[in-house]
CSV table of C-alpha atoms in Angstrom, one decimal:
chain,number,residue,atom,x,y,z
A,855,UNK,CA,165.6,37.3,10.7
A,856,UNK,CA,167.3,40.7,10.8
A,857,UNK,CA,166.6,41.1,14.5
A,858,UNK,CA,168.3,37.7,15.1
A,859,UNK,CA,171.4,38.8,13.3
A,860,UNK,CA,171.5,42.1,15.2
A,861,UNK,CA,171.2,40.1,18.5
A,862,UNK,CA,174.1,37.8,17.4
A,863,UNK,CA,176.3,40.7,16.3
A,864,UNK,CA,175.6,42.6,19.5
A,865,UNK,CA,176.3,39.5,21.6
A,866,UNK,CA,179.6,38.9,19.7
A,867,UNK,CA,180.6,42.5,20.4
A,868,UNK,CA,179.8,42.2,24.1
A,869,UNK,CA,181.7,38.9,24.4
A,870,UNK,CA,184.8,40.3,22.7
A,871,UNK,CA,184.7,43.4,24.8
A,872,UNK,CA,184.2,41.4,28.0
A,873,UNK,CA,187.0,39.0,27.2
A,874,UNK,CA,189.3,42.0,26.5
A,875,UNK,CA,188.2,44.0,29.6
A,876,UNK,CA,188.5,41.0,32.0
A,877,UNK,CA,191.9,40.1,30.6
A,878,UNK,CA,193.1,43.7,31.1
A,879,UNK,CA,191.5,44.0,34.5
A,880,UNK,CA,193.6,41.1,35.8
A,881,UNK,CA,196.5,41.7,33.5
A,882,UNK,CA,199.4,40.8,35.7
A,883,UNK,CA,197.7,37.4,36.1
A,884,UNK,CA,196.6,37.2,32.5
A,885,UNK,CA,199.9,37.7,30.8
A,886,UNK,CA,203.3,36.0,30.7
A,887,UNK,CA,204.3,32.3,30.9
A,888,UNK,CA,202.6,31.9,34.4
A,889,UNK,CA,199.1,33.1,33.8
A,890,UNK,CA,195.6,32.8,35.0
A,891,UNK,CA,193.5,34.5,32.3
A,892,UNK,CA,190.2,34.6,34.0
A,893,UNK,CA,188.6,35.7,30.7
A,894,UNK,CA,189.2,32.2,29.4
A,895,UNK,CA,186.0,31.3,31.3
A,896,UNK,CA,184.2,32.7,28.3
A,897,UNK,CA,185.7,29.9,26.2
A,898,UNK,CA,182.7,27.8,27.2
A,899,UNK,CA,180.3,30.2,25.5
A,900,UNK,CA,180.6,28.5,22.1
A,901,UNK,CA,178.7,25.7,23.7
A,902,UNK,CA,175.6,27.9,23.2
A,903,UNK,CA,176.5,30.7,20.9
A,904,UNK,CA,178.2,30.4,17.5
A,905,UNK,CA,178.9,34.1,17.5
A,906,UNK,CA,181.1,33.6,20.5
A,907,UNK,CA,183.6,31.8,18.3
A,908,UNK,CA,184.8,34.9,16.3
A,909,UNK,CA,184.2,37.1,19.4
A,910,UNK,CA,186.7,35.1,21.5
A,911,UNK,CA,189.2,35.3,18.6
A,912,UNK,CA,188.8,39.1,18.4
A,913,UNK,CA,188.9,39.5,22.2
A,914,UNK,CA,192.1,37.5,22.4
A,915,UNK,CA,193.7,39.5,19.6
A,916,UNK,CA,192.8,42.8,21.3
A,917,UNK,CA,194.0,41.6,24.7
A,918,UNK,CA,197.4,40.5,23.2
A,919,UNK,CA,197.8,43.7,21.2
A,920,UNK,CA,197.1,45.9,24.1
A,921,UNK,CA,199.5,44.2,26.5
A,922,UNK,CA,202.2,44.2,23.8
A,923,UNK,CA,202.7,40.6,22.9
A,924,UNK,CA,205.1,39.7,20.1
A,925,UNK,CA,203.3,39.6,16.6
A,926,UNK,CA,203.6,35.8,16.2
A,927,UNK,CA,202.1,35.4,19.7
A,928,UNK,CA,199.2,37.8,18.8
A,929,UNK,CA,198.5,35.9,15.6
A,930,UNK,CA,199.2,32.2,16.5
A,931,UNK,CA,198.0,32.5,20.2
A,932,UNK,CA,194.8,34.0,19.0
A,933,UNK,CA,194.4,31.3,16.4
A,934,UNK,CA,194.7,28.7,19.2
A,935,UNK,CA,191.8,30.4,20.8
A,936,UNK,CA,189.8,30.4,17.5
A,937,UNK,CA,190.5,26.6,17.0
A,938,UNK,CA,189.5,25.8,20.5
A,939,UNK,CA,186.3,27.8,20.2
A,940,UNK,CA,185.4,26.0,16.9
A,941,UNK,CA,185.9,22.6,18.6
A,942,UNK,CA,184.0,23.7,21.7
A,943,UNK,CA,181.1,24.8,19.5
A,944,UNK,CA,181.2,21.4,17.8
A,945,UNK,CA,181.1,19.7,21.2
A,946,UNK,CA,178.1,21.8,22.1
A,947,UNK,CA,176.3,20.8,19.0
A,948,UNK,CA,177.0,17.1,19.3
A,949,UNK,CA,176.6,16.6,23.1
A,950,UNK,CA,173.2,17.1,24.7
A,951,UNK,CA,174.0,16.5,28.4
A,952,UNK,CA,175.1,19.8,30.0
A,953,UNK,CA,177.7,18.4,32.3
A,954,UNK,CA,179.3,16.4,29.6
A,955,UNK,CA,179.1,19.4,27.3
A,956,UNK,CA,181.1,21.5,29.8
A,957,UNK,CA,183.6,18.7,30.5
A,958,UNK,CA,184.3,17.9,26.9
A,959,UNK,CA,183.9,21.5,25.6
A,960,UNK,CA,186.3,22.8,28.2
A,961,UNK,CA,189.0,20.4,27.3
A,962,UNK,CA,189.8,22.2,24.0
A,963,UNK,CA,190.7,25.6,25.4
A,964,UNK,CA,192.6,23.9,28.3
A,965,UNK,CA,194.6,21.4,26.3
A,966,UNK,CA,195.2,23.5,23.2
A,967,UNK,CA,196.4,26.5,25.1
A,968,UNK,CA,198.5,24.3,27.5
A,969,UNK,CA,200.3,22.5,24.7
A,970,UNK,CA,200.5,25.0,21.9
A,971,UNK,CA,201.1,28.4,23.7
A,972,UNK,CA,204.5,27.3,25.3
A,973,UNK,CA,205.7,26.4,21.7
A,974,UNK,CA,204.7,29.9,20.5
A,975,UNK,CA,206.5,31.4,23.5
A,976,UNK,CA,209.7,29.5,22.9
A,977,UNK,CA,209.7,30.8,19.4
A,978,UNK,CA,208.7,34.4,20.3
A,979,UNK,CA,210.5,35.1,23.5
A,980,UNK,CA,213.4,32.7,23.5
A,981,UNK,CA,212.2,30.6,26.5
A,982,UNK,CA,214.2,27.6,27.1
A,983,UNK,CA,212.7,24.4,25.6
A,984,UNK,CA,213.1,22.4,28.8
A,985,UNK,CA,210.8,24.9,30.5
A,986,UNK,CA,208.1,23.8,28.0
A,987,UNK,CA,206.7,21.1,30.2
A,988,UNK,CA,206.6,23.4,33.2
A,989,UNK,CA,204.7,26.1,31.2
A,990,UNK,CA,202.3,23.5,29.9
A,991,UNK,CA,201.6,22.2,33.4
A,992,UNK,CA,201.1,25.8,34.7
A,993,UNK,CA,198.7,26.5,31.8
A,994,UNK,CA,196.7,23.3,32.4
A,995,UNK,CA,196.2,24.5,36.0
A,996,UNK,CA,195.4,28.1,35.1
A,997,UNK,CA,193.2,27.2,32.2
A,998,UNK,CA,191.3,24.6,34.2
A,999,UNK,CA,190.6,27.1,36.9
A,1000,UNK,CA,189.4,29.7,34.5
A,1001,UNK,CA,187.4,27.4,32.3
A,1002,UNK,CA,185.9,25.0,34.9
A,1003,UNK,CA,185.8,27.0,38.1
A,1004,UNK,CA,184.7,30.3,36.6
A,1005,UNK,CA,183.2,29.2,33.3
A,1006,UNK,CA,181.0,26.4,34.6
A,1007,UNK,CA,178.9,28.6,36.9
A,1008,UNK,CA,178.6,31.1,34.0
A,1009,UNK,CA,177.4,28.4,31.6
A,1010,UNK,CA,175.1,26.8,34.1
A,1011,UNK,CA,173.5,30.2,34.8
A,1012,UNK,CA,173.1,30.9,31.1
A,1013,UNK,CA,171.5,27.5,30.6
A,1014,UNK,CA,169.0,28.2,33.4
A,1015,UNK,CA,168.2,31.6,31.9
A,1016,UNK,CA,167.8,30.1,28.4
A,1017,UNK,CA,165.4,27.4,29.7
A,1018,UNK,CA,163.4,30.1,31.5
A,1019,UNK,CA,162.8,31.8,28.2
A,1020,UNK,CA,165.1,34.8,28.5
A,1021,UNK,CA,164.7,36.5,25.1
A,1022,UNK,CA,168.2,37.9,24.9
A,1023,UNK,CA,169.6,34.4,24.8
A,1024,UNK,CA,167.7,33.3,21.7
């Protein structure tokens, strides 16, 4: 029992650190209103690991703090990630087919970020409201690339490892 908790806590720390590190590694692409945050590939991890839900939240907070986002963006932008992670986890529990899990689970980080982040940015940074739809479309594209193009191979590989009996994925 205690070993399982240590594994989950360790995995959560690794996920939060990886999310932050990857965000910072590609920072010019991962920040601003036109962004491709490759670390969003990790938002599919709640399909398999409940501990990835708070890990993604913490990773997002750390990334946004380090790059100097406005306080409401740090708080509410990270809450969007948390909500998407909870919904993705729920999809992972309800859906058994891996392909369908990925498609449905990925919709939450893609759509919530695309439609909520521009609202936060309008409030925080004074972006013009008419740019909202442009920002939403750019985010749909960027999030879709990160979640589906990068996240899908990650999740498929993890699923194969899990099926092969890899102990670290228990």
